[in-house]
Amino acid sequence: MKKKISTLIALALLTTSAMAQQEVTRETFLQPNEVIIENSSDSLSITIHGRQGEPNFHYNHTVVLAQNEVVVTRERRTDIIEFNIPFGTKKKKEKKSRNNYNYPRIEGTMRGFGVGFVDALETPAGMSVDMGASYELMAPSIFEWAWYPGRSSFNLSIGIGLNWKNYRMTDRNRFIPEGDDILIGPYPEGAAIEFSRLKVFSWMVPMLMSYEFNDWVELRLGPVVNINTHASLKTRYSLNGDGKKETHDLQHYNRLTVDLMGAVCIKRLAYYVKYSPCEVLDIDYAPSFKGISTGLILGF
């Protein structure tokens, strides 16, 4: 009798164990925002973004077919911070899937190096800047924070960078310092002219709105605040066979100016235009003119 009872208990335990292994887990997701099913030769994966009352919900269920194993992960996500470096392959892959994110996030990144040409607008008589010989160098964002509002092609960014602008004249007139004033006037008679240039160094703070048309075309627009920390003049010419170089550090220039910038980015190569409605120099001591520049930025 005891042997029969022991046998029955063992059978009951085995039956209970088998039933536990066959237990079905049921998950219900009401009003999901997105359902992604990925099927390969060795796995089947189901990913769900968002559900009723929880727009930031994320669920993934993967069945490994080859090993007959089940791996289940659940994740609830809110705002996250990501960091990217330009010129890398990882950045390119992430950029292609940005619009697949279903939650707001902040990305930190660095953005490339730019070279362009500079011209002066609304200049006084006698001042003629040679745009082909005037250049701009910049690192538009040594570091930048961009905010993405979820599944949207828009983003807002703010960064900090460096900028050098050179306004160069190559005709018969030059920049002439006289005390605190800067005048426009001719070279000495008989001089062999090289150039006369004004250089302005700035810390730049771009505040841009971007729209991604697709994986490789992006439009960026917005103001760029320039904190101008240095301005100088340099003039080179020869007189009677002797080379002359005149340099002068300026005191009277505008410390804060604003550019309006637009850029079309194609596969991280951007064509940009910047227009400054602000006076470059302090017009109480120097000629009045505004600036415009255009060029290319690699890694923007």
Tab-separated table of C-alpha atoms in Angstrom:
chain	number	residue	atom	x	y	z
A	1	MET	CA	0.000	0.000	0.000
A	2	LYS	CA	2.746	2.403	0.970
A	3	LYS	CA	4.504	1.631	-2.306
A	4	LYS	CA	1.340	2.479	-4.285
A	5	ILE	CA	0.895	5.801	-2.432
A	6	SER	CA	4.515	6.785	-3.096
A	7	THR	CA	4.029	6.011	-6.779
A	8	LEU	CA	0.878	8.151	-6.963
A	9	ILE	CA	2.607	11.102	-5.270
A	10	ALA	CA	5.512	10.903	-7.697
A	11	LEU	CA	3.150	10.850	-10.676
A	12	ALA	CA	1.260	13.866	-9.283
A	13	LEU	CA	4.495	15.822	-8.885
A	14	LEU	CA	5.596	15.025	-12.428
A	15	THR	CA	2.203	16.023	-13.808
A	16	THR	CA	2.306	19.324	-11.902
A	17	SER	CA	5.822	20.042	-13.175
A	18	ALA	CA	4.802	19.350	-16.775
A	19	MET	CA	1.768	21.619	-16.447
A	20	ALA	CA	3.969	24.420	-15.011
A	21	GLN	CA	6.313	24.130	-17.990
A	22	GLN	CA	3.386	24.459	-20.383
A	23	GLU	CA	1.962	27.531	-18.618
A	24	VAL	CA	1.042	30.266	-21.108
A	25	THR	CA	2.059	33.871	-20.362
A	26	ARG	CA	-0.331	36.431	-21.804
A	27	GLU	CA	0.470	40.117	-22.292
A	28	THR	CA	-2.121	42.642	-23.475
A	29	PHE	CA	-1.128	45.948	-25.084
A	30	LEU	CA	-3.961	48.362	-25.793
A	31	GLN	CA	-3.546	51.057	-28.444
A	32	PRO	CA	0.170	50.570	-29.219
A	33	ASN	CA	1.841	53.337	-31.218
A	34	GLU	CA	3.996	50.968	-33.233
A	35	VAL	CA	4.438	47.202	-33.578
A	36	ILE	CA	7.574	45.850	-35.297
A	37	ILE	CA	7.933	42.154	-36.183
A	38	GLU	CA	11.393	40.970	-37.297
A	39	ASN	CA	11.807	37.388	-38.541
A	40	SER	CA	15.154	35.792	-39.367
A	41	SER	CA	16.410	32.251	-39.851
A	42	ASP	CA	17.229	31.800	-36.160
A	43	SER	CA	14.952	34.211	-34.279
A	44	LEU	CA	11.590	35.938	-34.190
A	45	SER	CA	11.373	39.328	-32.490
A	46	ILE	CA	8.363	41.503	-31.641
A	47	THR	CA	8.898	45.104	-30.526
A	48	ILE	CA	6.109	47.386	-29.268
A	49	HIS	CA	6.466	51.164	-28.790
A	50	GLY	CA	3.911	52.837	-26.537
A	51	ARG	CA	0.596	51.632	-25.193
A	52	GLN	CA	-2.559	53.098	-23.699
A	53	GLY	CA	-1.619	55.669	-21.070
A	54	GLU	CA	2.126	55.068	-21.488
A	55	PRO	CA	3.506	56.705	-24.657
A	56	ASN	CA	7.125	56.018	-23.570
A	57	PHE	CA	6.571	52.273	-22.976
A	58	HIS	CA	8.951	49.899	-24.803
A	59	TYR	CA	8.560	46.089	-24.981
A	60	ASN	CA	10.643	43.504	-26.805
A	61	HIS	CA	10.093	39.739	-27.022
A	62	THR	CA	12.621	37.584	-28.872
A	63	VAL	CA	12.339	33.856	-29.541
A	64	VAL	CA	15.659	32.205	-30.425
A	65	LEU	CA	14.587	29.445	-32.798
A	66	ALA	CA	17.897	27.692	-33.234
A	67	GLN	CA	18.374	26.956	-29.536
A	68	ASN	CA	14.698	26.855	-28.646
A	69	GLU	CA	15.229	29.538	-26.003
A	70	VAL	CA	13.087	32.522	-25.111
A	71	VAL	CA	14.590	35.874	-24.131
A	72	VAL	CA	12.195	38.545	-22.860
A	73	THR	CA	13.155	42.125	-22.034
A	74	ARG	CA	10.940	44.951	-20.860
A	75	GLU	CA	12.034	48.554	-20.793
A	76	ARG	CA	10.313	51.811	-19.848
A	77	ARG	CA	12.061	54.822	-21.304
A	78	THR	CA	11.773	58.564	-20.761
A	79	ASP	CA	14.141	61.344	-21.865
A	80	ILE	CA	17.675	60.081	-22.463
A	81	ILE	CA	21.003	61.681	-23.261
A	82	GLU	CA	23.205	60.366	-26.047
A	83	PHE	CA	26.628	61.503	-27.237
A	84	ASN	CA	27.898	61.301	-30.806
A	85	ILE	CA	31.174	62.188	-32.498
A	86	PRO	CA	31.238	63.353	-36.146
A	87	PHE	CA	33.057	61.497	-38.958
A	88	GLY	CA	32.321	58.089	-37.324
A	89	THR	CA	30.283	55.219	-38.723
A	90	LYS	CA	28.287	54.856	-35.506
A	91	LYS	CA	26.879	58.356	-35.917
A	92	LYS	CA	25.780	57.595	-39.460
A	93	LYS	CA	23.918	54.453	-38.436
A	94	GLU	CA	22.158	56.214	-35.555
A	95	LYS	CA	21.194	59.105	-37.770
A	96	LYS	CA	19.315	56.774	-40.098
A	97	SER	CA	17.115	55.559	-37.240
A	98	ARG	CA	16.508	58.828	-35.381
A	99	ASN	CA	12.896	59.050	-36.414
A	100	ASN	CA	12.272	55.560	-35.023
A	101	TYR	CA	12.677	56.834	-31.471
A	102	ASN	CA	9.325	57.230	-29.780
A	103	TYR	CA	10.488	59.319	-26.832
A	104	PRO	CA	12.036	62.777	-26.302
A	105	ARG	CA	15.788	62.813	-25.846
A	106	ILE	CA	18.893	65.006	-25.818
A	107	GLU	CA	21.961	64.227	-27.916
A	108	GLY	CA	25.405	65.702	-27.339
A	109	THR	CA	27.702	65.960	-30.335
A	110	MET	CA	30.591	67.820	-31.967
A	111	ARG	CA	30.213	69.308	-35.417
A	112	GLY	CA	33.054	69.603	-37.931
A	113	PHE	CA	35.100	72.370	-39.522
A	114	GLY	CA	34.109	75.056	-42.006
A	115	VAL	CA	35.832	77.222	-44.607
A	116	GLY	CA	34.166	80.053	-46.478
A	117	PHE	CA	34.494	83.441	-48.142
A	118	VAL	CA	33.598	86.789	-46.573
A	119	ASP	CA	32.273	90.004	-48.085
A	120	ALA	CA	31.363	93.414	-46.672
A	121	LEU	CA	27.966	94.999	-47.337
A	122	GLU	CA	26.788	98.612	-47.196
A	123	THR	CA	30.369	99.867	-47.216
A	124	PRO	CA	31.409	103.541	-47.355
A	125	ALA	CA	33.033	105.122	-50.376
A	126	GLY	CA	36.541	103.846	-50.988
A	127	MET	CA	36.111	100.570	-49.102
A	128	SER	CA	36.040	97.544	-51.382
A	129	VAL	CA	36.521	94.091	-49.847
A	130	ASP	CA	37.850	91.400	-52.201
A	131	MET	CA	35.598	88.406	-51.423
A	132	GLY	CA	37.855	86.006	-53.321
A	133	ALA	CA	40.757	86.915	-51.006
A	134	SER	CA	38.695	87.228	-47.790
A	135	TYR	CA	38.073	84.037	-45.868
A	136	GLU	CA	36.334	82.623	-42.836
A	137	LEU	CA	37.472	79.677	-40.715
A	138	MET	CA	35.252	78.138	-38.066
A	139	ALA	CA	34.591	75.205	-35.814
A	140	PRO	CA	30.807	75.740	-35.638
A	141	SER	CA	30.210	73.537	-32.612
A	142	ILE	CA	33.060	72.339	-30.441
A	143	PHE	CA	30.188	70.917	-28.469
A	144	GLU	CA	26.457	70.957	-29.130
A	145	TRP	CA	23.294	69.823	-27.365
A	146	ALA	CA	20.347	68.872	-29.592
A	147	TRP	CA	16.831	68.166	-28.321
A	148	TYR	CA	14.644	65.723	-30.264
A	149	PRO	CA	10.916	65.701	-29.341
A	150	GLY	CA	10.363	62.014	-30.167
A	151	ARG	CA	9.032	60.794	-33.516
A	152	SER	CA	9.664	64.041	-35.360
A	153	SER	CA	12.003	65.288	-38.067
A	154	PHE	CA	12.565	68.526	-36.132
A	155	ASN	CA	15.212	69.200	-33.507
A	156	LEU	CA	16.514	72.251	-31.653
A	157	SER	CA	20.183	72.734	-30.808
A	158	ILE	CA	22.570	75.091	-29.046
A	159	GLY	CA	26.344	74.892	-29.203
A	160	ILE	CA	29.589	76.755	-28.747
A	161	GLY	CA	32.304	77.170	-31.372
A	162	LEU	CA	35.112	79.326	-32.769
A	163	ASN	CA	35.181	81.737	-35.719
A	164	TRP	CA	37.754	83.819	-37.587
A	165	LYS	CA	36.619	86.372	-40.192
A	166	ASN	CA	39.062	88.217	-42.444
A	167	TYR	CA	37.903	91.204	-44.513
A	168	ARG	CA	40.669	91.882	-47.030
A	169	MET	CA	41.095	94.801	-49.447
A	170	THR	CA	43.492	94.409	-52.365
A	171	ASP	CA	42.782	97.616	-54.327
A	172	ARG	CA	44.307	101.113	-53.919
A	173	ASN	CA	42.848	101.811	-50.479
A	174	ARG	CA	43.705	100.432	-47.048
A	175	PHE	CA	42.698	100.531	-43.386
A	176	ILE	CA	44.578	103.361	-41.668
A	177	PRO	CA	44.690	103.630	-37.852
A	178	GLU	CA	44.822	107.203	-36.554
A	179	GLY	CA	44.677	107.312	-32.790
A	180	ASP	CA	41.427	105.623	-31.787
A	181	ASP	CA	39.950	106.030	-35.276
A	182	ILE	CA	40.096	103.718	-38.284
A	183	LEU	CA	40.033	105.441	-41.670
A	184	ILE	CA	39.908	104.254	-45.267
A	185	GLY	CA	42.620	105.864	-47.361
A	186	PRO	CA	45.242	105.363	-50.100
A	187	TYR	CA	48.687	103.778	-49.873
A	188	PRO	CA	51.793	105.958	-50.132
A	189	GLU	CA	52.523	107.040	-53.681
A	190	GLY	CA	54.504	104.444	-55.605
A	191	ALA	CA	53.664	101.581	-53.204
A	192	ALA	CA	53.454	98.013	-54.517
A	193	ILE	CA	50.179	96.862	-52.919
A	194	GLU	CA	49.658	93.438	-51.353
A	195	PHE	CA	46.654	93.689	-49.020
A	196	SER	CA	45.059	95.420	-46.062
A	197	ARG	CA	42.852	93.275	-43.873
A	198	LEU	CA	40.629	93.375	-40.803
A	199	LYS	CA	40.463	90.172	-38.723
A	200	VAL	CA	37.818	89.449	-36.088
A	201	PHE	CA	38.022	86.470	-33.722
A	202	SER	CA	34.819	85.265	-32.023
A	203	TRP	CA	33.325	82.628	-29.786
A	204	MET	CA	30.131	81.649	-31.552
A	205	VAL	CA	26.926	80.286	-30.036
A	206	PRO	CA	24.711	78.783	-32.781
A	207	MET	CA	21.039	78.298	-31.824
A	208	LEU	CA	19.551	76.354	-34.721
A	209	MET	CA	16.361	74.583	-35.707
A	210	SER	CA	16.862	71.568	-37.960
A	211	TYR	CA	14.570	69.556	-40.190
A	212	GLU	CA	15.610	66.152	-41.548
A	213	PHE	CA	13.977	65.496	-44.911
A	214	ASN	CA	15.384	61.961	-45.021
A	215	ASP	CA	18.427	59.977	-43.922
A	216	TRP	CA	20.910	62.211	-45.738
A	217	VAL	CA	19.376	65.686	-46.311
A	218	GLU	CA	18.899	68.182	-43.490
A	219	LEU	CA	18.054	71.911	-43.337
A	220	ARG	CA	19.403	74.042	-40.450
A	221	LEU	CA	18.304	77.628	-39.720
A	222	GLY	CA	18.705	80.089	-36.875
A	223	PRO	CA	20.714	82.859	-35.207
A	224	VAL	CA	24.391	82.659	-34.294
A	225	VAL	CA	25.506	84.876	-31.427
A	226	ASN	CA	29.123	86.059	-31.803
A	227	ILE	CA	31.094	87.041	-28.705
A	228	ASN	CA	33.909	88.999	-30.377
A	229	THR	CA	37.068	88.954	-28.254
A	230	HIS	CA	39.743	90.314	-30.615
A	231	ALA	CA	40.040	92.459	-33.740
A	232	SER	CA	43.160	93.595	-35.549
A	233	LEU	CA	44.447	95.231	-38.733
A	234	LYS	CA	47.337	94.163	-40.941
A	235	THR	CA	48.574	95.929	-44.077
A	236	ARG	CA	51.371	94.742	-46.362
A	237	TYR	CA	53.006	96.652	-49.218
A	238	SER	CA	56.413	97.461	-50.656
A	239	LEU	CA	57.849	100.945	-51.084
A	240	ASN	CA	61.089	101.579	-52.979
A	241	GLY	CA	61.881	97.878	-52.751
A	242	ASP	CA	61.408	97.679	-48.981
A	243	GLY	CA	58.658	95.430	-47.599
A	244	LYS	CA	56.307	97.147	-45.167
A	245	LYS	CA	54.045	95.502	-42.606
A	246	GLU	CA	51.711	97.547	-40.430
A	247	THR	CA	49.728	95.894	-37.613
A	248	HIS	CA	47.298	97.374	-35.145
A	249	ASP	CA	45.069	95.845	-32.422
A	250	LEU	CA	41.642	97.471	-32.298
A	251	GLN	CA	39.838	98.653	-29.197
A	252	HIS	CA	36.650	99.958	-30.782
A	253	TYR	CA	34.723	97.066	-32.304
A	254	ASN	CA	31.376	95.514	-31.432
A	255	ARG	CA	31.838	92.875	-28.739
A	256	LEU	CA	28.498	91.196	-29.424
A	257	THR	CA	26.994	90.620	-32.873
A	258	VAL	CA	24.434	88.237	-34.351
A	259	ASP	CA	24.531	86.339	-37.651
A	260	LEU	CA	21.531	84.747	-39.339
A	261	MET	CA	22.611	81.344	-40.602
A	262	GLY	CA	21.139	78.830	-43.014
A	263	ALA	CA	22.709	75.521	-44.052
A	264	VAL	CA	21.737	72.651	-46.342
A	265	CYS	CA	23.428	69.438	-45.180
A	266	ILE	CA	23.884	66.526	-47.585
A	267	LYS	CA	25.484	63.482	-45.992
A	268	ARG	CA	27.146	65.655	-43.307
A	269	LEU	CA	28.607	68.093	-45.869
A	270	ALA	CA	26.875	71.459	-45.490
A	271	TYR	CA	26.645	74.509	-47.736
A	272	TYR	CA	26.056	77.532	-45.497
A	273	VAL	CA	25.272	81.246	-45.712
A	274	LYS	CA	25.634	83.664	-42.801
A	275	TYR	CA	24.402	87.256	-42.905
A	276	SER	CA	25.185	89.753	-40.167
A	277	PRO	CA	22.765	92.678	-39.837
A	278	CYS	CA	25.047	94.143	-37.138
A	279	GLU	CA	27.843	96.655	-37.607
A	280	VAL	CA	31.214	94.931	-37.474
A	281	LEU	CA	33.073	97.898	-35.965
A	282	ASP	CA	32.076	100.697	-33.615
A	283	ILE	CA	30.872	103.286	-36.128
A	284	ASP	CA	31.811	106.159	-33.791
A	285	TYR	CA	35.443	105.304	-34.530
A	286	ALA	CA	35.438	103.261	-37.744
A	287	PRO	CA	33.662	102.858	-41.094
A	288	SER	CA	30.164	101.402	-41.101
A	289	PHE	CA	29.638	98.066	-42.840
A	290	LYS	CA	27.951	94.703	-42.361
A	291	GLY	CA	29.110	91.213	-43.296
A	292	ILE	CA	28.089	88.135	-45.217
A	293	SER	CA	29.884	84.805	-45.641
A	294	THR	CA	29.328	81.556	-47.469
A	295	GLY	CA	31.153	78.258	-47.733
A	296	LEU	CA	31.254	74.577	-46.756
A	297	ILE	CA	31.247	72.784	-43.406
A	298	LEU	CA	32.470	69.200	-43.156
A	299	GLY	CA	30.761	67.088	-40.508
A	300	PHE	CA	27.851	69.456	-39.847
